[in-house]
Coordinates of C-alpha atoms and ligand atoms in Angstrom, one line a residue:
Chain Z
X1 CA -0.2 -12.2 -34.1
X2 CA -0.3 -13.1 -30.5
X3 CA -3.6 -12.5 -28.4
X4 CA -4.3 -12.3 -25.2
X5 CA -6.2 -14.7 -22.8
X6 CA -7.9 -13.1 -19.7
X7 CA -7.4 -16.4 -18.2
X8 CA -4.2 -17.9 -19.6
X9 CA -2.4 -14.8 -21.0
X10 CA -0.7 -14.1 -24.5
X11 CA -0.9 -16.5 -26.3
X12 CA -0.1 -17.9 -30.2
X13 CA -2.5 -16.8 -32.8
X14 CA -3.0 -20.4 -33.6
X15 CA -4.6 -21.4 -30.3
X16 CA -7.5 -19.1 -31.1
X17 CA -10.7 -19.4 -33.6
X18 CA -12.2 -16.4 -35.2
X19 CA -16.0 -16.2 -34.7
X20 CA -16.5 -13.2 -36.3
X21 CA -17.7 -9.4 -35.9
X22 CA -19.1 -8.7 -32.2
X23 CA -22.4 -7.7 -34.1
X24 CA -22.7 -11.5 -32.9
X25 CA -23.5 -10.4 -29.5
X26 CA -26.5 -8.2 -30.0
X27 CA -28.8 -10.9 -30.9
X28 CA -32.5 -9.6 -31.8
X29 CA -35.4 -10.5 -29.5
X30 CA -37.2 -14.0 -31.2
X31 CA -40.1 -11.5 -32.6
X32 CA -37.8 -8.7 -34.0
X33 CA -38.5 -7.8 -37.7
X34 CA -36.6 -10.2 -40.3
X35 CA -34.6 -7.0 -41.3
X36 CA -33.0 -7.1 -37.9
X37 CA -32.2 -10.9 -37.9
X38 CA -30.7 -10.3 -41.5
X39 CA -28.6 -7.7 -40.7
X40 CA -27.5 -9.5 -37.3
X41 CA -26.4 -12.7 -39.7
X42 CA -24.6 -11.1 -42.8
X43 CA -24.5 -7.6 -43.0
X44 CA -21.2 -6.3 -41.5
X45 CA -19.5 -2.8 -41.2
X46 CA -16.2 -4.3 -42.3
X47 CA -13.7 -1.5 -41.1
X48 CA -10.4 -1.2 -42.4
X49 CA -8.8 0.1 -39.0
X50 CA -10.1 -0.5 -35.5
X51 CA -12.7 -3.4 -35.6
X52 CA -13.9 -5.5 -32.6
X53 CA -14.5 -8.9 -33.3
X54 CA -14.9 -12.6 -31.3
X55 CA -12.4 -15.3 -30.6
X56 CA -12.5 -18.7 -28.7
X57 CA -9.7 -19.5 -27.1
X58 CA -9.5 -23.3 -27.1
X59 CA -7.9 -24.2 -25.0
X60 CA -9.9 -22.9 -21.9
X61 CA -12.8 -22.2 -23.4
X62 CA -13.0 -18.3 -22.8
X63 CA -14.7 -16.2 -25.4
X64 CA -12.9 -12.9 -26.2
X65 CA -14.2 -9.9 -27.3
X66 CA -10.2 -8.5 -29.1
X67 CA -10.5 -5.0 -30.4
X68 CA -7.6 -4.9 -33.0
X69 CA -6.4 -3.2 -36.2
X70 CA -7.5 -4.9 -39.4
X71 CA -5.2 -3.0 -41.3
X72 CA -1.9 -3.3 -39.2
X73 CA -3.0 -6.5 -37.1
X74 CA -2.6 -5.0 -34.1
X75 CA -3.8 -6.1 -31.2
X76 CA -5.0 -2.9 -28.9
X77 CA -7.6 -5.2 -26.1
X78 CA -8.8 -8.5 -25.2
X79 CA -12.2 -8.6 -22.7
X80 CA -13.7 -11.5 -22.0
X81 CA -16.9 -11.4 -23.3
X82 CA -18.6 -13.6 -20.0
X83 CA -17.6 -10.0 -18.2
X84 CA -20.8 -8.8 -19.9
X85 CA -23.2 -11.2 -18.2
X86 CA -23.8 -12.9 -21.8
Chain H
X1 CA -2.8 -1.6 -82.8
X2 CA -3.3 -5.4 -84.0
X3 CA -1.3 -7.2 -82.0
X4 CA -0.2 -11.0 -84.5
X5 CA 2.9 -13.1 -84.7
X6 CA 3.7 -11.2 -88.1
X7 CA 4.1 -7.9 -86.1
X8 CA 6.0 -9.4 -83.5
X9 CA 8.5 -10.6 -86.1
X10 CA 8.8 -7.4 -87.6
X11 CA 8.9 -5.0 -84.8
X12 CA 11.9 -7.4 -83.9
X13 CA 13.6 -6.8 -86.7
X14 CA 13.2 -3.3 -86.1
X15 CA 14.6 -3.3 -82.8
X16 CA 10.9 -3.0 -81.5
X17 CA 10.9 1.0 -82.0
X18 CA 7.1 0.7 -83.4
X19 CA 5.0 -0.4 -80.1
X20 CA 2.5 2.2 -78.6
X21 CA 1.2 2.2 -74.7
X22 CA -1.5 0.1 -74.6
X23 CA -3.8 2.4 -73.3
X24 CA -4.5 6.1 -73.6
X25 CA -4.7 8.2 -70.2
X26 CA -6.9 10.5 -70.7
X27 CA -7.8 13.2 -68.3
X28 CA -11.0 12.8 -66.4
X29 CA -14.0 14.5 -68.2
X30 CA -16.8 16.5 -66.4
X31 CA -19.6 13.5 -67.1
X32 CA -20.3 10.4 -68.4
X33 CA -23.0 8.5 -68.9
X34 CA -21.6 5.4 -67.3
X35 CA -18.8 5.3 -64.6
X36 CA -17.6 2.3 -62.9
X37 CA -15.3 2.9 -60.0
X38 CA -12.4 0.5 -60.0
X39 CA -10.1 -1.1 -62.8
X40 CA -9.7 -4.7 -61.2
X41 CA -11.1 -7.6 -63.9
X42 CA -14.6 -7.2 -63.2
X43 CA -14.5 -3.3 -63.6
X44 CA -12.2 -3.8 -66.7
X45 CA -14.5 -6.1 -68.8
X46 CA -17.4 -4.6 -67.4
X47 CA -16.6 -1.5 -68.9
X48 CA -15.4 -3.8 -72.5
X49 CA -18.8 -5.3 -72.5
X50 CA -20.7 -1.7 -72.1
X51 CA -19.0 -0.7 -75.4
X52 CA -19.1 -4.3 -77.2
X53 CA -22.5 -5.4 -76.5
X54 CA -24.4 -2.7 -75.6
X55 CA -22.9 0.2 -77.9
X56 CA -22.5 2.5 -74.7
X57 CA -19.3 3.7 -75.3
X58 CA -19.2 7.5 -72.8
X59 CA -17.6 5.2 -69.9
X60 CA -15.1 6.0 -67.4
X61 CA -12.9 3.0 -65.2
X62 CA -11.9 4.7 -62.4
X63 CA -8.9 3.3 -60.3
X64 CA -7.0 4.6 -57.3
X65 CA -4.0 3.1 -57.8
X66 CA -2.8 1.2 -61.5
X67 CA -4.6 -1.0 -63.8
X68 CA -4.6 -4.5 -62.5
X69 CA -2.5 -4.0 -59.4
X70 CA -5.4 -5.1 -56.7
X71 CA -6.5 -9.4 -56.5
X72 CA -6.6 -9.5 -60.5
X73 CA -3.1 -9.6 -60.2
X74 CA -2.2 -11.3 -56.9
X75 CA -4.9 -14.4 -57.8
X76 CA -3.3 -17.9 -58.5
X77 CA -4.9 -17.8 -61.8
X78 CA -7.1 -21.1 -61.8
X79 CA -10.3 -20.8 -64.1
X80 CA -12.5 -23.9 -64.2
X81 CA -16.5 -24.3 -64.3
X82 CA -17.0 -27.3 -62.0
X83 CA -20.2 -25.9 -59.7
X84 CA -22.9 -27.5 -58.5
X85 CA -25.7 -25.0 -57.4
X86 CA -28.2 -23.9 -60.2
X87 CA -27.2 -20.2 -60.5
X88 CA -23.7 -21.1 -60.0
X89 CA -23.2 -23.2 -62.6
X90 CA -24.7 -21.9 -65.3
X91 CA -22.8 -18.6 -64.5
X92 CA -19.3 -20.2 -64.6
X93 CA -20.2 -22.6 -67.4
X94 CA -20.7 -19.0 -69.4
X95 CA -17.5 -17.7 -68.2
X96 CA -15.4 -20.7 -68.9
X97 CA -17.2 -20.2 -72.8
X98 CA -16.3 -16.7 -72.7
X99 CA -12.5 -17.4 -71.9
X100 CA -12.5 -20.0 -74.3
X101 CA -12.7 -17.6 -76.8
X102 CA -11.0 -14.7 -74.8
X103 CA -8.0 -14.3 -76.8
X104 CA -9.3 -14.0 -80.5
X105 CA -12.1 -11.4 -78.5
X106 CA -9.4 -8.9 -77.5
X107 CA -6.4 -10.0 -79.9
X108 CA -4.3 -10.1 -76.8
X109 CA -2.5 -13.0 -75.2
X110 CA -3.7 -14.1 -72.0
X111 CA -2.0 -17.5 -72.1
X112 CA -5.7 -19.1 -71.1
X113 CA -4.3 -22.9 -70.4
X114 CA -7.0 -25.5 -70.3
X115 CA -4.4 -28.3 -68.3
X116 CA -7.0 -29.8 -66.9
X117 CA -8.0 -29.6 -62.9
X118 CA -8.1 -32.9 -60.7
X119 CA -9.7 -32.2 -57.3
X120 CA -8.8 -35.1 -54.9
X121 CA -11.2 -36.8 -53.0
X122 CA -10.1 -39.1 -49.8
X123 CA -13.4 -40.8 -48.4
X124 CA -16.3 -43.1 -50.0
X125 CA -18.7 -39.8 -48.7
X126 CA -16.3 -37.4 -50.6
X127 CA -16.5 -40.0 -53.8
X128 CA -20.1 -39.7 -53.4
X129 CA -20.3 -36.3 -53.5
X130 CA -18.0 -35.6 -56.2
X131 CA -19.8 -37.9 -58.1
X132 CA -23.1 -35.9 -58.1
X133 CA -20.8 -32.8 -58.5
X134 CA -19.2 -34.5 -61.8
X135 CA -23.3 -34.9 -63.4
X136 CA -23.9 -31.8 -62.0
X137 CA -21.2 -30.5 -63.8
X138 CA -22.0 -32.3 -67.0
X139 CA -25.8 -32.0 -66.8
X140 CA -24.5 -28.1 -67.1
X141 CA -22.5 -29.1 -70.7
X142 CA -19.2 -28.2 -68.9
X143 CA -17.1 -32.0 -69.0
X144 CA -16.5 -34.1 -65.9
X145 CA -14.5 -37.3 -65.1
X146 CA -14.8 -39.2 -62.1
X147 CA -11.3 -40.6 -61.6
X148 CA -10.6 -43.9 -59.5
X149 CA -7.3 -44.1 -57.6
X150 CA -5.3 -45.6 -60.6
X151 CA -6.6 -43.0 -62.6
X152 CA -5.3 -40.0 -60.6
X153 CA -2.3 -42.2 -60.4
X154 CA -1.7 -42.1 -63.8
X155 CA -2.6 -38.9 -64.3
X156 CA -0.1 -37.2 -61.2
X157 CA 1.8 -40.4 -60.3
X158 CA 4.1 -37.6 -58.0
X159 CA 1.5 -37.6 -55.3
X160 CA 2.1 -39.7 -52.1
X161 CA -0.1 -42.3 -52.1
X162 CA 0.9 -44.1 -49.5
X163 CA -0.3 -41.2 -46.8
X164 CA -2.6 -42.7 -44.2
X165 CA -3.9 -39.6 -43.1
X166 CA -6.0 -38.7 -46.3
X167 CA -5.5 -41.9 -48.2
X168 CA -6.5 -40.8 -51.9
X169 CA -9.5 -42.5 -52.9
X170 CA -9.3 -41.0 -56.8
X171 CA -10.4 -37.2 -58.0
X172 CA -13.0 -35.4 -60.0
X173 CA -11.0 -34.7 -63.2
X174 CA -12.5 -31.2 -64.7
X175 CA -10.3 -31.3 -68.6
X176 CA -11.4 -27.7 -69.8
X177 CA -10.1 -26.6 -66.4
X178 CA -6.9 -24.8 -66.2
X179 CA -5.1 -21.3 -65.9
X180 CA -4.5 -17.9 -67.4
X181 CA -2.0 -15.1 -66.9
X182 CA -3.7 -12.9 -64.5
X183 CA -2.1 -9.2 -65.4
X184 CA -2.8 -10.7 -69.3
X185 CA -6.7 -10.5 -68.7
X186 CA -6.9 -7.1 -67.0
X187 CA -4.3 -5.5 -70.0
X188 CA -6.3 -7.2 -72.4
X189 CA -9.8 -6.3 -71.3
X190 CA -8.0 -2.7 -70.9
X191 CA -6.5 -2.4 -74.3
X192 CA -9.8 -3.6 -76.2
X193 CA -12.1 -0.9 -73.6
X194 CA -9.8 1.7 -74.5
X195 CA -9.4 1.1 -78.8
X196 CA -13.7 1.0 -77.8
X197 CA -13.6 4.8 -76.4
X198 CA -13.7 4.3 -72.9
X199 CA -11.7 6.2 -70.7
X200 CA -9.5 4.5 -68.2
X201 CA -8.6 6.8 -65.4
X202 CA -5.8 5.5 -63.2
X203 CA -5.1 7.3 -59.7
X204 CA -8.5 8.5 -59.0
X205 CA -9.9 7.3 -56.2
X206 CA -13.5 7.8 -55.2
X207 CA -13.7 9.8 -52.1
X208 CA -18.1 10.2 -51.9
X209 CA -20.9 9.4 -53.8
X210 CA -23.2 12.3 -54.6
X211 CA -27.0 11.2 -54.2
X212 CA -29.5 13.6 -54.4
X213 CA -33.5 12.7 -53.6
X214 CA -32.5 8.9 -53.9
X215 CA -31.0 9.3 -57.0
X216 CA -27.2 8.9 -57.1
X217 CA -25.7 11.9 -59.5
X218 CA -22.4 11.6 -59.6
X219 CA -19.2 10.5 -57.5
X220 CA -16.1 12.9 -55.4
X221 CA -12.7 11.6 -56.6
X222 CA -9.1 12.6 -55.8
X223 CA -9.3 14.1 -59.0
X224 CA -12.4 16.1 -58.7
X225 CA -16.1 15.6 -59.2
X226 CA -17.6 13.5 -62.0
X227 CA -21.5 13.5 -62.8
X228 CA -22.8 10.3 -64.3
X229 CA -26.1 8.7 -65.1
X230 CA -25.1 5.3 -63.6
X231 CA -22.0 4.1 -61.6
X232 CA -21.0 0.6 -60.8
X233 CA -19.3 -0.2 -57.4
X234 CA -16.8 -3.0 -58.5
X235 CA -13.8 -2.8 -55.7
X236 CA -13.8 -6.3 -54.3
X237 CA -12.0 -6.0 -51.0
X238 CA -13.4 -2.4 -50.6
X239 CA -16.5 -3.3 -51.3
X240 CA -18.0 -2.2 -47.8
X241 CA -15.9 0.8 -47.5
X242 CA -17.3 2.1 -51.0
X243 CA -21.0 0.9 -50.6
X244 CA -20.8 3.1 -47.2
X245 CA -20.5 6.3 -49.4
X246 CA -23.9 5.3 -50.7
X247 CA -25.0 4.5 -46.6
X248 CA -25.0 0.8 -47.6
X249 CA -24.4 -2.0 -45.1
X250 CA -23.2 -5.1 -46.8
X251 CA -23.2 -8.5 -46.2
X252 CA -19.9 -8.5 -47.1
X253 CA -16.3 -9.2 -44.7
X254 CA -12.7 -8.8 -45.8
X255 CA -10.4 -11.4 -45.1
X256 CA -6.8 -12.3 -46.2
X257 CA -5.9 -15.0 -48.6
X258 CA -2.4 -15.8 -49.3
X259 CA -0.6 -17.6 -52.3
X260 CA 3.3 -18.8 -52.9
X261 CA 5.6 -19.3 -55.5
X262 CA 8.7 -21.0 -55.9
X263 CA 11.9 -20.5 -58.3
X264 CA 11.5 -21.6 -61.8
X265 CA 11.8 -25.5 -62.4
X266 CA 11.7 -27.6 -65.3
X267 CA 8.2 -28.9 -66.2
X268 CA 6.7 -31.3 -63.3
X269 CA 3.5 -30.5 -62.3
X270 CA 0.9 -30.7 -65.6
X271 CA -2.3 -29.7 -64.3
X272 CA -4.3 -28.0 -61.7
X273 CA -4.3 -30.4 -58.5
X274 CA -6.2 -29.2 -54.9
X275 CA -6.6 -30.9 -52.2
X276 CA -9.5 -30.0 -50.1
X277 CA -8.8 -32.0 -47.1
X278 CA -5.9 -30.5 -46.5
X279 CA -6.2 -27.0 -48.2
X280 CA -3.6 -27.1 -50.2
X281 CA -3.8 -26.5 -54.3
X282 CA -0.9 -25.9 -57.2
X283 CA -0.1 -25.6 -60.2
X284 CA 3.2 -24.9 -62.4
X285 CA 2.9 -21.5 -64.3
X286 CA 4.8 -20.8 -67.7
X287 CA 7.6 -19.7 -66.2
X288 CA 8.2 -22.9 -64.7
X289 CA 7.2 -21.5 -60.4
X290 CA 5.2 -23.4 -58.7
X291 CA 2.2 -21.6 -57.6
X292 CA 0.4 -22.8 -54.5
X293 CA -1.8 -21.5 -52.1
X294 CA -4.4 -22.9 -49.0
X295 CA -6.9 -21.2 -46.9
X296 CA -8.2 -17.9 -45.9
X297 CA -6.0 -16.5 -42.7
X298 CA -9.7 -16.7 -41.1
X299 CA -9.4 -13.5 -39.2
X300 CA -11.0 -10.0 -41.2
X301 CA -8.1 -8.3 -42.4
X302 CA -7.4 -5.5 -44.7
X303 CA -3.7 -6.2 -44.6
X304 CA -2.7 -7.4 -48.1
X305 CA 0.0 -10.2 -46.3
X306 CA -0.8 -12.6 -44.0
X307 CA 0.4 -14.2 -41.1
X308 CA 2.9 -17.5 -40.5
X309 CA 0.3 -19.7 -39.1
X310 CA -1.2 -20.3 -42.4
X311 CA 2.2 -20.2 -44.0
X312 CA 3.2 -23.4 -41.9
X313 CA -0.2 -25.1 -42.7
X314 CA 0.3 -24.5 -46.1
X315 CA 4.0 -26.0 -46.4
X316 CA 2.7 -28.7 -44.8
X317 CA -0.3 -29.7 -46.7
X318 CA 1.9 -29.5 -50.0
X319 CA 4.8 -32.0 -48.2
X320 CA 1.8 -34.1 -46.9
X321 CA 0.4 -34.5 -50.5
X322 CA 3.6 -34.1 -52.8
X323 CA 7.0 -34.9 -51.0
X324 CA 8.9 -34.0 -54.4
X325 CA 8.2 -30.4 -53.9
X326 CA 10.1 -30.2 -50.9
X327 CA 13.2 -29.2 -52.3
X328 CA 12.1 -26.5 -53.9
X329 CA 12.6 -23.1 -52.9
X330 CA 9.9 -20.5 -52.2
X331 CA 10.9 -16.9 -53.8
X332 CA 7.5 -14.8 -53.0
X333 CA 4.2 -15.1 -50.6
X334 CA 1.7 -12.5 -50.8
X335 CA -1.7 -11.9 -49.8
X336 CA -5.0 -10.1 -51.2
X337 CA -8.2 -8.8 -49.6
X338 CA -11.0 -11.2 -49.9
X339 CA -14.5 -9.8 -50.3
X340 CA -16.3 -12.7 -48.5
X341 CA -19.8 -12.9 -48.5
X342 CA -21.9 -14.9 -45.8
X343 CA -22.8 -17.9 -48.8
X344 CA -19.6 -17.7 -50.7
X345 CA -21.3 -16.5 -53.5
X346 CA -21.5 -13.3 -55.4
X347 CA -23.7 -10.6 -55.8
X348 CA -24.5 -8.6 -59.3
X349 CA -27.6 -6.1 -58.9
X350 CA -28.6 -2.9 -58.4
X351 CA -28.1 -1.0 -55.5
X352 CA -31.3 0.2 -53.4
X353 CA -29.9 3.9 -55.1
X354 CA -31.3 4.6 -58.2
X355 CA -28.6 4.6 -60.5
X356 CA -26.3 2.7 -58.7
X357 CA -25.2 -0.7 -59.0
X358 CA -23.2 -3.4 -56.9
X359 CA -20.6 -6.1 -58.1
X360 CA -19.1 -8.1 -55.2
X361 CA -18.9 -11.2 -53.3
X362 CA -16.3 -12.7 -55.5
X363 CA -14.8 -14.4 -52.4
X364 CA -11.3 -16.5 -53.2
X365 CA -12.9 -17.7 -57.0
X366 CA -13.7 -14.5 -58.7
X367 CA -10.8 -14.5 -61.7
X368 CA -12.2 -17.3 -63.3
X369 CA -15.7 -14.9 -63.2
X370 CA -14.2 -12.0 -64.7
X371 CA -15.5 -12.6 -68.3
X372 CA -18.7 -13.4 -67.1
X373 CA -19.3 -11.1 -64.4
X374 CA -18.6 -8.0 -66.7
X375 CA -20.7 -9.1 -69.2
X376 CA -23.6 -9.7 -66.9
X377 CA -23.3 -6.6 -64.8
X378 CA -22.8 -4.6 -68.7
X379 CA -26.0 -6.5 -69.4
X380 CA -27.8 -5.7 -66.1
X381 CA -26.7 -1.9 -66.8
X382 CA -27.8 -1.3 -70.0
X383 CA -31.2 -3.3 -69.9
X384 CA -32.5 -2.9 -66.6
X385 CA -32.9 -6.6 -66.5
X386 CA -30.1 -9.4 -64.7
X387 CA -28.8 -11.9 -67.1
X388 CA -29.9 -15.1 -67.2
X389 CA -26.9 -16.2 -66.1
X390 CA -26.6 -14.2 -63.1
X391 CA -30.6 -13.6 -62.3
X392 CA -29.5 -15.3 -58.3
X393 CA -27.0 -13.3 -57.7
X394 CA -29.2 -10.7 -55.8
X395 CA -28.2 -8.5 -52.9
X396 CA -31.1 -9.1 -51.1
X397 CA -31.2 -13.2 -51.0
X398 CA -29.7 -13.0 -47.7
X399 CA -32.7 -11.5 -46.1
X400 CA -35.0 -13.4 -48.4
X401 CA -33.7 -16.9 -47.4
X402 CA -32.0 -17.5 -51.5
X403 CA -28.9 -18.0 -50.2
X404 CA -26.2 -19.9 -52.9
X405 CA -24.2 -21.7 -49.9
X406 CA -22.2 -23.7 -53.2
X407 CA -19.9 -25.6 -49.8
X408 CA -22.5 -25.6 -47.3
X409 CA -20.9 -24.2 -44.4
X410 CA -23.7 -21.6 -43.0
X411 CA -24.1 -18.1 -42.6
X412 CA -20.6 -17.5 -41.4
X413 CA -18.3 -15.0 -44.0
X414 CA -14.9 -17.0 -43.3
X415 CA -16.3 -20.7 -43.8
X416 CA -16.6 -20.4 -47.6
Ligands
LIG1 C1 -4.0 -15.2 -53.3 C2 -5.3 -15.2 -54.1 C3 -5.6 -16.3 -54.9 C4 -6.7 -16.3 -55.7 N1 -6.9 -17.4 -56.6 C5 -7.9 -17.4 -57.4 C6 -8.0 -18.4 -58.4 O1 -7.1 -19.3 -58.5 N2 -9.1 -18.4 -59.2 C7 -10.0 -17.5 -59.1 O2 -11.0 -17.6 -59.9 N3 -9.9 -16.4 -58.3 C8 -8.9 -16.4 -57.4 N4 -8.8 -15.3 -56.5 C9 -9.8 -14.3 -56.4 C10 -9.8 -13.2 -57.5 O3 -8.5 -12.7 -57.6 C11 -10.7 -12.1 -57.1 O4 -12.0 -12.6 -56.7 C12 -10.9 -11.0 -58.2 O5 -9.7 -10.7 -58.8 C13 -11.6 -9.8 -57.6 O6 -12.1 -9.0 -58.7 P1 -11.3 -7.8 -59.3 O7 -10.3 -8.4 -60.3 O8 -12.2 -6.9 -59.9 O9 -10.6 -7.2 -58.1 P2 -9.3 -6.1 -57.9 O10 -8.3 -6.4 -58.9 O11 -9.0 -6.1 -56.5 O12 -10.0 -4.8 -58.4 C14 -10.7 -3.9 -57.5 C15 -10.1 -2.5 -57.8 O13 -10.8 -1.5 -57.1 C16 -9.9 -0.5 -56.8 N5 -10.5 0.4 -55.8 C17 -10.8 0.1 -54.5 N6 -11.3 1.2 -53.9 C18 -11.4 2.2 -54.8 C19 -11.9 3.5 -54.7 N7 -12.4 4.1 -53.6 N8 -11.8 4.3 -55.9 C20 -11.3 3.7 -57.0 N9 -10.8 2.5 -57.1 C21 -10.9 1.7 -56.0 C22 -8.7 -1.2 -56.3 O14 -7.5 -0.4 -56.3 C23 -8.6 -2.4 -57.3 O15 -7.7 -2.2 -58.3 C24 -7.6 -15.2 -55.7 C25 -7.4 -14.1 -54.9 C26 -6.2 -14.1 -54.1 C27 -5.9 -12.9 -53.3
LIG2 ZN1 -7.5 -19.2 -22.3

């Protein structure tokens, strides 16, 4: 599996960390219902197929929002997630 | 059929023309009263412990593909009660009883090997830890033995312990630990439903749940529709894709562990040994393989293989810890989907259907469960009331702050 850098290119799997879903980036306001903060934290679609998740490339320090197949490993785009103004 | 050492003798004399299947496979009936969708362990004696302990006997397993073809059968077999959290450890302290007896339960081998597990620790803060683990463990009943440096020495005296990087300090010997033949357990647990009436329907795989005015009624299958009073979700890996039938989001993410075996060798390795520090456990099975595994790939996957990096990390954990093994050759690697939840611990309760009910969670540690587990969600089912045992495994603790974080890593699914 070999993803892609916006600022260093493609790159081995192993020079990345996995974060997690990017549910991660729609963090709820401070006063939003606990519902919302629970579902933020655990509660995941989990697709088996096209899923968009967060990676840290370490060595430059870019966070990627990959959108990849979790069934095939795949790897169909890399964005950097700064692009977003988060 | 009763399965003894008499009848193997004699059907070998007889050129073994008297076995039958072990199983019936019956075609799917209209309705049951209880159907529990997927044949894995935990659907398997689930379904065993309806009939045994709570008489209800009009059960269907369904299962998409075979019997015992998803993690039961890909797992690396190790069964041990050594946790630390209550609600943990009284759960696996009941499933280590249950497997203790397991064999005589269903007449059916399933080569349950209590070996003895020796986790290593490699620090004075690790020693200190597994020390309150070890009273944990034996404030439970279950046995503990904290092990200095010369006593894991004389226990596995093929370990390097000369390494600087994780110097071994000594290990939390677990005696009633050990190992099991996976496929054994779920062809047991299948054998003893079936003799018990239930019907275990292979190749059916559930397609929609039918839930009318809150109330589930019934599930689609590939084989058609099939009303029921209650159904049981019990599909690890699939867990999410299943629960969304029912328009549940669960705290639940699938992820890829892998495990490795080697060619057959003459008797070396005499226990279960894991090395936390460098992710890295093994174990020598009957056969004579050595079976070994590590960590999660990390990444959410659905793809039942994994990737090299891990691979690598593995081979080298085992060289760092055991030079000897290095000669040996690997035959098979494999991979299974992980149902990981964000504590590391399972979930056993209803569903916020009526009628419906959840089993999942199990993360990388749920063979050792699968006595347990079935007989608490059986329990659960049939009284309306969680087992003791299992009274914390909750769905909702995540939003209600009860979490069971048994490594204390956080809120993050791939960390346990
Ligand atoms: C490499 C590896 C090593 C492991 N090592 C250990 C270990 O040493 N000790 C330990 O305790 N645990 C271990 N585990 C974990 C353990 O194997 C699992 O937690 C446990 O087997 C999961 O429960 P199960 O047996 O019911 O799952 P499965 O056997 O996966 O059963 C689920 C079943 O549901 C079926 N299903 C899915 N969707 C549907 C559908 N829509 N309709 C019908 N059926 C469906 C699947 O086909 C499958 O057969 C390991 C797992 C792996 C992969
Ligand atoms: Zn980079």
């Amino acid at each position: 599996m070999r993803i892609t850098c916006p600022c260093c290119g493609t790159r081995d799997r192993r020079e990345f960390t996995y974060y997690g879903s990017d549910d991660y980036l729609n963090r709820p306001e401070a006063d939003a219902p606990p519902q919302a903060w629970d579902d933020y934290l655990h509660n995941r679609d989990n697709p088996a197929g096209q899923t968009r998740d967060l990676w840290y490339h370490d060595p430059c320090g870019t966070w990627i929002k990959v959108t990849r197949d979790t069934v095939t490993h795949a790897i169909h785009a890399c964005e950097p997630v700064a692009a977003e103004g988060r | 059929m009763r399965y003894s050492g008499f009848r193997v003798l004699s059907q070998g004399l007889l050129g073994n023309r008297g076995w039958r299947p072990a199983w019936r496979k019956p075609a799917p009936k209209p309705a049951y009263d209880v159907l529990i969708i997927g044949g894995g362990g935990h659907g398997l004696s689930t379904a065993y412990y309806l009939a045994k302990n709570h008489g209800i006997t009009n059960v269907a397993v369904l299962e998409k593909g075979g019997l015992g073809l998803g993690n039961v059968g890909r797992n690396t077999t190790i069964v041990r009660a050594n946790y630390f959290l209550p609600g943990n450890s009284e759960f696996y302290s009941h499933s280590l009883k249950l497997w203790e007896n397991l064999e005589r339960e269903l007449n059916y081998n399933v080569m349950h090997s209590q070996r003895g597990l020796i986790n290593l620790f490699h620090s004075d803060g690790q020693r200190d830890a597994f020390a309150r683990r070890g009273n944990a463990m034996l404030a439970q009943g279950d046995d503990a033995v904290l092990l200095d440096r010369d006593g894991v020495r004389k226990l596995l005296p093929y370990l390097d312990f000369e390494q600087t990087r994780f110097p071994i300090y000594g290990g939390l010997y677990h005696p009633r630990g050990g190992t099991a033949r996976h496929d054994a357990v779920a062809w047991g647990y299948a054998r003893a439903a079936d003799q018990r009436g239930v019907d275990l329907i292979e190749n059916c795989e559930v397609t929609g749940i039918d839930i009318e005015q809150g109330r589930m009624i019934g599930v689609q299958t590939t084989r058609g529709p099939i009303r029921a009073k209650q159904v049981a979700i019990v599909v690890a890996g699939r867990s999410s894709q299943v629960a969304a039938m029912a328009g549940m989001r669960l705290p639940i993410e699938s992820h890829i562990l892998q495990a490795f075996v080697t060619e057959g060798l003459k008797p070396c390795i005499d226990h279960v040994v894991s090395f936390g520090m460098g992710h890295f456990y093994i174990s020598q099975s009957d056969k004579g393989g050595l079976v070994f595994g590590g960590d999660l790939d990390f990444y959410a996957s659905y793809a039942a293989r994994g990737n090299l990096p891990m691979v690598e990390h593995v081979m080298e954990a085992g060289m760092t810890l055991m030079p000897m093994i290095g000669r040996a050759r690997v035959l098979r690697s494999w991979g299974g989907i992980m149902d990981m939840s964000p504590d590391g611990s399972p979930i056993i309760d209803k569903a916020p259907v009526d009628g419906l009910f959840i089993n999942c969670g199990w993360n990388y540690g749920g063979f050792k469960a699968v006595p347990a587990s079935g007989w608490c969600l059986a329990h659960l089912m049939a009284t309306g009331a969680p087992h003791q045992v299992a009274r914390r495994f909750r769905l909702d603790r995540f939003a209600t702050g009860h979490l069971l974080d048994e490594e204390g890593t956080g809120s993050q699914h791939n960390l346990h």
